[in-house]
PDB file of C-alpha atoms in Angstrom:
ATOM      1  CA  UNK X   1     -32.552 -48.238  10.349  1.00 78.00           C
ATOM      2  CA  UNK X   2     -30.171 -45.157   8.829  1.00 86.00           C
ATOM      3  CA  UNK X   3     -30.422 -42.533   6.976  1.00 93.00           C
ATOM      4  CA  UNK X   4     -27.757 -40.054   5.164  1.00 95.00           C
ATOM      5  CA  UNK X   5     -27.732 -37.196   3.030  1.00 97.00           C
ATOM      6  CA  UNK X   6     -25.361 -34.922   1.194  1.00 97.00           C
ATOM      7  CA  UNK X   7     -25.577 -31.402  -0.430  1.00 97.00           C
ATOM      8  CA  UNK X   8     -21.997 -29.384  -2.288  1.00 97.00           C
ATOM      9  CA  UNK X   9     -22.397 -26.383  -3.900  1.00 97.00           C
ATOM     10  CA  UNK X  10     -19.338 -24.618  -5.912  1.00 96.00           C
ATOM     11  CA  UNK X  11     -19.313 -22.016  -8.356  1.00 97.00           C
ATOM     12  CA  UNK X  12     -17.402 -18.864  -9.424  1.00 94.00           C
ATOM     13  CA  UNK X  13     -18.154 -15.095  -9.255  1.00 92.00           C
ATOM     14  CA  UNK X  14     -19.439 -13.278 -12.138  1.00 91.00           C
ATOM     15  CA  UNK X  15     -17.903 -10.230 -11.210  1.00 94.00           C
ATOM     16  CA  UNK X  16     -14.712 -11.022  -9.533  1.00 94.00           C
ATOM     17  CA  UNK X  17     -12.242 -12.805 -11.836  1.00 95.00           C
ATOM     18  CA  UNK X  18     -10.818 -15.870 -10.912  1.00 95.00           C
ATOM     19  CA  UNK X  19     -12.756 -15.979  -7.605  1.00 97.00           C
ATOM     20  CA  UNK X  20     -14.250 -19.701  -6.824  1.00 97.00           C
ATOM     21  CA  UNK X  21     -15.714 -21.021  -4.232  1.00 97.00           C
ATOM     22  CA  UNK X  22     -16.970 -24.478  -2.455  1.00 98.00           C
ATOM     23  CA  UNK X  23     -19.460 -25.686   0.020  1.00 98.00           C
ATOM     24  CA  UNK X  24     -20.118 -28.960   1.268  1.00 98.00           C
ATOM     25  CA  UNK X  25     -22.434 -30.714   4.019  1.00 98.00           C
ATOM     26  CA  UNK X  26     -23.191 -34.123   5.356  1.00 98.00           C
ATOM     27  CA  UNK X  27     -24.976 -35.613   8.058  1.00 97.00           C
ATOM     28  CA  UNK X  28     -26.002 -40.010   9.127  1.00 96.00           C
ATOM     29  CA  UNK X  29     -28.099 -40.632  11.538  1.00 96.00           C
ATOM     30  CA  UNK X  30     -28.605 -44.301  12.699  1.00 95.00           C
ATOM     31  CA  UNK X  31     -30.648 -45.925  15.717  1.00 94.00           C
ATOM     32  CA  UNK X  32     -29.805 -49.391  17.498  1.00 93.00           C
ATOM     33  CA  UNK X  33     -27.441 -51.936  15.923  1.00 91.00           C
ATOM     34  CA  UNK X  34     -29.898 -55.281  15.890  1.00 90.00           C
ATOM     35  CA  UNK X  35     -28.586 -59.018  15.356  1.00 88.00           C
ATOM     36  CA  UNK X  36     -31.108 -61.785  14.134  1.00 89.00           C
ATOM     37  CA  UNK X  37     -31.679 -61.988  17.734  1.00 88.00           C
ATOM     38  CA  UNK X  38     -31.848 -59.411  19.521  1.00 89.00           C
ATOM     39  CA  UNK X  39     -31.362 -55.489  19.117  1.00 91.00           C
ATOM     40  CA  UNK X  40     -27.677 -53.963  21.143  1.00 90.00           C
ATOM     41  CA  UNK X  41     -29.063 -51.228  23.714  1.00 91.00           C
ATOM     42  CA  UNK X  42     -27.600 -47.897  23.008  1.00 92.00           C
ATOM     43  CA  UNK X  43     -25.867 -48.276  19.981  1.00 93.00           C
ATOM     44  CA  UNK X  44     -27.220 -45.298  18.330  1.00 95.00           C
ATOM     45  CA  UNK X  45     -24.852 -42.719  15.962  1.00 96.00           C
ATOM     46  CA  UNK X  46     -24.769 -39.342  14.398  1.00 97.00           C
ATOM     47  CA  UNK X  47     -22.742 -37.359  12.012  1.00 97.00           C
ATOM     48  CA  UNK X  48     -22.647 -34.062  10.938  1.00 97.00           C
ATOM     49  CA  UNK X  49     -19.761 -32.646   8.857  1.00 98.00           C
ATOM     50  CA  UNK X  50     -19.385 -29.290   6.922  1.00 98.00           C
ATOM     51  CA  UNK X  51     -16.502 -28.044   4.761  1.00 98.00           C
ATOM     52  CA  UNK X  52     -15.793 -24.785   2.968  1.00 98.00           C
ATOM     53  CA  UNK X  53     -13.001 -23.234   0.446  1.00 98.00           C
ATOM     54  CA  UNK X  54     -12.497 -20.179  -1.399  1.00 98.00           C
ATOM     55  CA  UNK X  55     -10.095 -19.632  -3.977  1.00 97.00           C
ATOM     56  CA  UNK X  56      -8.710 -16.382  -5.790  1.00 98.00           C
ATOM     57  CA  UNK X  57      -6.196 -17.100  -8.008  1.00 96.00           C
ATOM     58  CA  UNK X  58      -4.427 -15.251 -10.730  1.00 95.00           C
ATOM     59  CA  UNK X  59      -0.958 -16.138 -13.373  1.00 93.00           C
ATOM     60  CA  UNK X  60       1.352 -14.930 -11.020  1.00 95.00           C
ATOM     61  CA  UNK X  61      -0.210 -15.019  -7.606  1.00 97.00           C
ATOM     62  CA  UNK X  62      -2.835 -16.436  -5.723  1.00 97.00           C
ATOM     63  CA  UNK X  63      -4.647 -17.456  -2.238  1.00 98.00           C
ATOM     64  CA  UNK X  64      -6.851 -20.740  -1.041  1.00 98.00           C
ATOM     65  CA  UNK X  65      -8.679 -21.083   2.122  1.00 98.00           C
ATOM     66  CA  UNK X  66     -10.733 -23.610   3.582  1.00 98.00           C
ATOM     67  CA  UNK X  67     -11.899 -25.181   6.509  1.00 98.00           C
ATOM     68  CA  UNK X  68     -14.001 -28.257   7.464  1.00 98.00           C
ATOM     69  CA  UNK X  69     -15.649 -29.747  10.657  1.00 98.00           C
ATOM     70  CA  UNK X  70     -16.817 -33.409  11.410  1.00 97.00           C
ATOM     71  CA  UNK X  71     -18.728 -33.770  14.403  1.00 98.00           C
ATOM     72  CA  UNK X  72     -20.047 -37.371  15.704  1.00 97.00           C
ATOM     73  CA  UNK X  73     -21.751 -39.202  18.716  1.00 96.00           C
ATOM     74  CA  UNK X  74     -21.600 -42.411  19.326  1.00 95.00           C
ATOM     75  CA  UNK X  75     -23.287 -44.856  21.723  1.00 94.00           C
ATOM     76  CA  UNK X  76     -21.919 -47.342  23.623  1.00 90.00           C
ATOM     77  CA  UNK X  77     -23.457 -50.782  23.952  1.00 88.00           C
ATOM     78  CA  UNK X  78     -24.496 -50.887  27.456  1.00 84.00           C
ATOM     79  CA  UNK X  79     -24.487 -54.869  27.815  1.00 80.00           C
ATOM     80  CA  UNK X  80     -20.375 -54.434  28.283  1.00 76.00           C
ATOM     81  CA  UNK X  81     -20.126 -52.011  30.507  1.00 77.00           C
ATOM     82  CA  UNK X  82     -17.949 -53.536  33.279  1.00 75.00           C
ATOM     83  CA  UNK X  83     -16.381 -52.548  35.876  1.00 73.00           C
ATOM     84  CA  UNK X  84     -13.016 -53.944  35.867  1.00 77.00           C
ATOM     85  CA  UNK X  85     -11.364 -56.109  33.368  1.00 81.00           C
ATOM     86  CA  UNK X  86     -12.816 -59.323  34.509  1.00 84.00           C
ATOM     87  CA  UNK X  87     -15.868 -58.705  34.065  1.00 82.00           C
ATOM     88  CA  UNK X  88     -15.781 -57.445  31.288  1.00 81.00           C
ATOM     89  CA  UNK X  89     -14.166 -60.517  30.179  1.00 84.00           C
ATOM     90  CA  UNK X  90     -17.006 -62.378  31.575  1.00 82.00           C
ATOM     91  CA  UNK X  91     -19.458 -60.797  29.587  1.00 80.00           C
ATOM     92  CA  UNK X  92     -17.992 -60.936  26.403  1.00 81.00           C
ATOM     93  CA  UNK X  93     -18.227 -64.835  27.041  1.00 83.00           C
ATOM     94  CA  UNK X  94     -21.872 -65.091  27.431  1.00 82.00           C
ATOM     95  CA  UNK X  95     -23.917 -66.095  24.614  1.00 83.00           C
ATOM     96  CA  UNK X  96     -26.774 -63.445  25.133  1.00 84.00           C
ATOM     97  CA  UNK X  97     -26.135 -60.226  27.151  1.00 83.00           C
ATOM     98  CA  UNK X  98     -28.218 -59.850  30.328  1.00 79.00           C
ATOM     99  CA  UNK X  99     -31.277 -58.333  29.952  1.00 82.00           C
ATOM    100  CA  UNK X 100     -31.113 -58.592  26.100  1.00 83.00           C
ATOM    101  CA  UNK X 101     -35.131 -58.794  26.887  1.00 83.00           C
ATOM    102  CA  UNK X 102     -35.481 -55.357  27.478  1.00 84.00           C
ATOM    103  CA  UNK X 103     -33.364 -53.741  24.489  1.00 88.00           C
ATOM    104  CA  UNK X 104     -35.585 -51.891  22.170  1.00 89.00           C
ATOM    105  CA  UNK X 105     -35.035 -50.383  19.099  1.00 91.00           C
ATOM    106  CA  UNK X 106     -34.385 -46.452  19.151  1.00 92.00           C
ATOM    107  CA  UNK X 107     -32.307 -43.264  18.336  1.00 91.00           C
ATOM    108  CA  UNK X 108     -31.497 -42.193  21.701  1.00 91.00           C
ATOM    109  CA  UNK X 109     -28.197 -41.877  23.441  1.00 89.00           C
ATOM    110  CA  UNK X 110     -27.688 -43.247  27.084  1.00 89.00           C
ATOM    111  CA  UNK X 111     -24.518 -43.052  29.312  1.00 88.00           C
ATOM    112  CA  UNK X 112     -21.866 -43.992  28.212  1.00 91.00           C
ATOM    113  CA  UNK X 113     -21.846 -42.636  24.748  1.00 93.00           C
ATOM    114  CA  UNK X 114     -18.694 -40.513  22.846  1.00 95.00           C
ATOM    115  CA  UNK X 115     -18.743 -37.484  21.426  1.00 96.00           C
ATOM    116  CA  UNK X 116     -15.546 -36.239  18.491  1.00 97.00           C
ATOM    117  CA  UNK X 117     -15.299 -33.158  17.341  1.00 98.00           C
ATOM    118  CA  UNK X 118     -12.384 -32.511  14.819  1.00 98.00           C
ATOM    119  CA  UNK X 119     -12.200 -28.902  13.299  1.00 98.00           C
ATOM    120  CA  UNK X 120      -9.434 -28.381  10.487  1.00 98.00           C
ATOM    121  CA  UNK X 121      -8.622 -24.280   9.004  1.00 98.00           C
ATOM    122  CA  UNK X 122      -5.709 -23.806   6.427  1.00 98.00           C
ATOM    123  CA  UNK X 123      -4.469 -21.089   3.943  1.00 98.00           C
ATOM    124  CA  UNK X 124      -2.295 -21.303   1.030  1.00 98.00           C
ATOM    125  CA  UNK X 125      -0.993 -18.425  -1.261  1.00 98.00           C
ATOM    126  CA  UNK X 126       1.701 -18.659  -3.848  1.00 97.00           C
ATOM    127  CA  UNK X 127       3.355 -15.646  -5.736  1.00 97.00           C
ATOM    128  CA  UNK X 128       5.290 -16.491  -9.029  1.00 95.00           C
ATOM    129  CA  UNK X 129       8.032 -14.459  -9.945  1.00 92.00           C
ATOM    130  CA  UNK X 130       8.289 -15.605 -13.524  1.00 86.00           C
ATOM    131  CA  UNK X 131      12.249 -16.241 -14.106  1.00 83.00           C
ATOM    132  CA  UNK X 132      13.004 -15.439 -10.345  1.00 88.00           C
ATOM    133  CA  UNK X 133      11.377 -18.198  -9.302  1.00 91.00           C
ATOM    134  CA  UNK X 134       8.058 -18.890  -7.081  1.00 94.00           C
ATOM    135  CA  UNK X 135       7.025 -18.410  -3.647  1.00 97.00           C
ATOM    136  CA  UNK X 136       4.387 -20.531  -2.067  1.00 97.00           C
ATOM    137  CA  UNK X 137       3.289 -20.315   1.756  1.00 98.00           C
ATOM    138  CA  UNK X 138       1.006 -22.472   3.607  1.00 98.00           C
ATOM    139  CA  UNK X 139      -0.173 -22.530   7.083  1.00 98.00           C
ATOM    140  CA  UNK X 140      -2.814 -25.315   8.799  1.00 98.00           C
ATOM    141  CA  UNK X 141      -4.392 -25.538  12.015  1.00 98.00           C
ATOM    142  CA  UNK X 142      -6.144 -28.697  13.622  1.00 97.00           C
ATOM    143  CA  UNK X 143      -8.038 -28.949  16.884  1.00 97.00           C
ATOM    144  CA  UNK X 144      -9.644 -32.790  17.958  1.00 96.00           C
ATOM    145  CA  UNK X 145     -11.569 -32.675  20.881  1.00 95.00           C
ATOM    146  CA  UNK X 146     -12.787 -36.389  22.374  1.00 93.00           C
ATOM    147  CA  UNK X 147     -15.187 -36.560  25.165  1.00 93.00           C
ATOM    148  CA  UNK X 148     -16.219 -39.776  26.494  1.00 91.00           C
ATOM    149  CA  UNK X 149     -19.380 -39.820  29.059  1.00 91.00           C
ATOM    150  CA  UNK X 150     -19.256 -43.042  31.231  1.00 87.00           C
ATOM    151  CA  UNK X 151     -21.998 -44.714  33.181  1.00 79.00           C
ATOM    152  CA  UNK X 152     -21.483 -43.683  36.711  1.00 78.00           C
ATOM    153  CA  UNK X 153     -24.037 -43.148  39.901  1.00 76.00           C
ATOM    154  CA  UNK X 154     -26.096 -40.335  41.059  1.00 73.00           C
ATOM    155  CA  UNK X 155     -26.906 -37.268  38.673  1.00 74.00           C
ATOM    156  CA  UNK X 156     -23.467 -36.718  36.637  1.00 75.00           C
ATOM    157  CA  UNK X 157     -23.060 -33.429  34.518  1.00 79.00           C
ATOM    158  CA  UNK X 158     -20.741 -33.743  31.772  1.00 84.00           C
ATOM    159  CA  UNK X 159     -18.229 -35.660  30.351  1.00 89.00           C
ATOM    160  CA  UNK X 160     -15.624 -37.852  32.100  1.00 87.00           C
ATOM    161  CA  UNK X 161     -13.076 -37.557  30.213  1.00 89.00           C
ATOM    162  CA  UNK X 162     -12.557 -34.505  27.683  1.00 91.00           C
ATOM    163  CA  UNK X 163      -9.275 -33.841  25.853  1.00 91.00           C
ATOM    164  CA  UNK X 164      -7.897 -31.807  22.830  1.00 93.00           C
ATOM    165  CA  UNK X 165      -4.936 -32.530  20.844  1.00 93.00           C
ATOM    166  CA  UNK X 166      -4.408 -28.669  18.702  1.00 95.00           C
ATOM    167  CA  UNK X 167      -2.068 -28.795  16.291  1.00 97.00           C
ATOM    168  CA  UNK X 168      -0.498 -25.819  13.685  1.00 98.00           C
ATOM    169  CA  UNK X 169       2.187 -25.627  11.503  1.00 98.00           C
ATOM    170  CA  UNK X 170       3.436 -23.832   8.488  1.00 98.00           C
ATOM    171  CA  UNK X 171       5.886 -24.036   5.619  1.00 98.00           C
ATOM    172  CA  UNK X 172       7.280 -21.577   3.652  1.00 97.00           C
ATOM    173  CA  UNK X 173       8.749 -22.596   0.234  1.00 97.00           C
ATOM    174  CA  UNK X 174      10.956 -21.112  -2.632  1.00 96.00           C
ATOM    175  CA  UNK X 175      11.501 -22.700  -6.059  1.00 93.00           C
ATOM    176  CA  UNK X 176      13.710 -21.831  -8.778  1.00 89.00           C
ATOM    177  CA  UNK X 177      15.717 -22.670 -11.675  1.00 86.00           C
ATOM    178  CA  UNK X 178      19.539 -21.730 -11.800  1.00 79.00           C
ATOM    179  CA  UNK X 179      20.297 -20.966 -15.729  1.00 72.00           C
ATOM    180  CA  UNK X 180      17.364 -22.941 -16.580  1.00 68.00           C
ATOM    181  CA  UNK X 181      19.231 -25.839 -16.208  1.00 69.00           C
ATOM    182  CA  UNK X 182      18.963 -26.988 -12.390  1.00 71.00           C
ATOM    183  CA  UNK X 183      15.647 -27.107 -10.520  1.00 78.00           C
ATOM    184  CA  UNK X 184      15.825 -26.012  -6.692  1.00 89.00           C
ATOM    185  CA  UNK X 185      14.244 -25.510  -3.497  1.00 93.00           C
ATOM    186  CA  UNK X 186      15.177 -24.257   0.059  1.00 96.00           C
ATOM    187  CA  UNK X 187      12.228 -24.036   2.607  1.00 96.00           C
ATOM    188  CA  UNK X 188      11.910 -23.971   6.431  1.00 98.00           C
ATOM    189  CA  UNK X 189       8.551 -25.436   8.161  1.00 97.00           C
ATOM    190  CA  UNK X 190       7.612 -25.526  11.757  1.00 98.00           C
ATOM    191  CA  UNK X 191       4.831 -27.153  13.689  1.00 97.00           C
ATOM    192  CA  UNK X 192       3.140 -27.006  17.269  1.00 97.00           C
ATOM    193  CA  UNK X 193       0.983 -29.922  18.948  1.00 95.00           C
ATOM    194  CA  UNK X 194      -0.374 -29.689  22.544  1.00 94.00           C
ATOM    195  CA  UNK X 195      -2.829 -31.667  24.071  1.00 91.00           C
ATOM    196  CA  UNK X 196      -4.818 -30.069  26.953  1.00 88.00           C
ATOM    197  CA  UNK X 197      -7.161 -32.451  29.706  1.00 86.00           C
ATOM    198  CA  UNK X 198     -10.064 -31.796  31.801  1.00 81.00           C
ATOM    199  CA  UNK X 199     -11.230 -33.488  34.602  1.00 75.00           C
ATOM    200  CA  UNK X 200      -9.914 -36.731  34.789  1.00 75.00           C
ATOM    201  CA  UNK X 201      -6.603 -37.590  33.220  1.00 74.00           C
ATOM    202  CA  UNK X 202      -5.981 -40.124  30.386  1.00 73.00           C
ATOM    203  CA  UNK X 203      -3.104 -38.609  28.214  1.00 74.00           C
ATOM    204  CA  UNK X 204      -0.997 -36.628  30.389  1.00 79.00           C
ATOM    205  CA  UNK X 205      -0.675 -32.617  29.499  1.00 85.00           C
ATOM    206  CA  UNK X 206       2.214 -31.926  27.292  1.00 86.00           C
ATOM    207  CA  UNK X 207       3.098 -29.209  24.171  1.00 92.00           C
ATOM    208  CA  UNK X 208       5.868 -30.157  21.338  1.00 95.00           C
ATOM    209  CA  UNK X 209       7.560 -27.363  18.737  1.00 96.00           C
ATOM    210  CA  UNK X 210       9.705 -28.182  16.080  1.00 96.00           C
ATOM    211  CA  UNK X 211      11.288 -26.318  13.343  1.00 97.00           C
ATOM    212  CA  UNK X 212      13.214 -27.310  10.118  1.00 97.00           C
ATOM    213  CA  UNK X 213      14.944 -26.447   6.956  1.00 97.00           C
ATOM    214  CA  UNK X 214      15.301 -27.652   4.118  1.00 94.00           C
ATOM    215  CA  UNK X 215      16.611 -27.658   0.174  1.00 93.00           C
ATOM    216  CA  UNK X 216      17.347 -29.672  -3.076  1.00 87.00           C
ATOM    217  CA  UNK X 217      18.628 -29.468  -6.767  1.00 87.00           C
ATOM    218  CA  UNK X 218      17.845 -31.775  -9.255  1.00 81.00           C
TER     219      UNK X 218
END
């Protein structure tokens, strides 16, 4: 059994010309995944996402911003939880998991389960210079933070494994005709990614930059 909803609102300001905005929400919710059979223990998920924008634009200039976050948990089926890869082999060739007796149907969340949280903010603004061309600058930023929470003995607090991968960049553009005749560009955009681990390591610690220009005529 599921359920899911959605809601968006958008509208524009009396007062304020060409102000608009936007606002958006979602959320699923879903309990144990069943066969004809039998129901899979701890299969459980749930979603909740928001997003946002406001725009203020004008005929020669104008700025967007918006952001959005998607947030979900997800169980893992407990009757494969192995603890190296033979045995795990082993149970994926059984025709019933063990204890398939004792699954019931439910909403909860039991070790190991997942949790990903991916966050997203970015700006635009453009400035038109009639004749002289136009200017248009955009910058993003993206975080994605996994945390996995594994099955282990005694009491554990927290995840096992928690990582980010953060990511930002920016490019800066200029467009323009030369005698009307030509269309151009020239540009330059850079970008930075790093991915940061606590606790136990999966992908190693590391940080990238790169930077670029760029132009065209046609």
């Amino acid at each position: 059994m599921a359920g899911a909803g959605s809601l968006m609102l958008r509208g524009s300001s009396e007062w304020i010309d060409g102000l608009g905005w936007r606002a958006q929400g979602s959320f699923r919710r879903a309990g144990s995944l069943e066969t004809p059979d039998y129901v899979l223990d701890n299969t459980s998920v749930e979603e909740l996402n928001a997003s946002g924008a406001v725009r203020y634009v004008q005929p020669r200039y104008g700025v967007t911003l918006s952001a959005s976050r998607f947030h979900t948990r997800l169980g893992v089926f407990t009757g494969l939880v192995a603890e190296n890869s033979n045995q795990f082999l082993e149970l994926i060739e059984q025709d019933r998991p063990l204890n398939e007796e004792l699954y019931e149907f439910d909403y909860d969340f039991d070790r190991p389960f997942q949790e990903v949280t991916h966050t997203t903010l970015k700006g635009e603004t453009f400035i038109d210079f009639a004749e002289a061309g136009r200017l248009t600058l955009e910058v993003s930023h993206q975080n994605n933070r996994r945390q996995e929470f594994d099955q282990i003995r005694g009491n554990p607090q927290g995840p096992q494994l928690d990582f980010e991968l953060r990511t930002t960049g920016g490019e800066l553009l200029y467009e323009f005709d030369v005698q009307g005749r030509v269309f151009s560009g020239v540009g330059v955009d850079v970008a930075e990614q790093e991915n940061v681990y606590i606790g136990r390591r999966l992908v190693p610690n590391y940080r990238s930059r790169q930077a670029g220009a760029f132009g065209w005529a046609q």
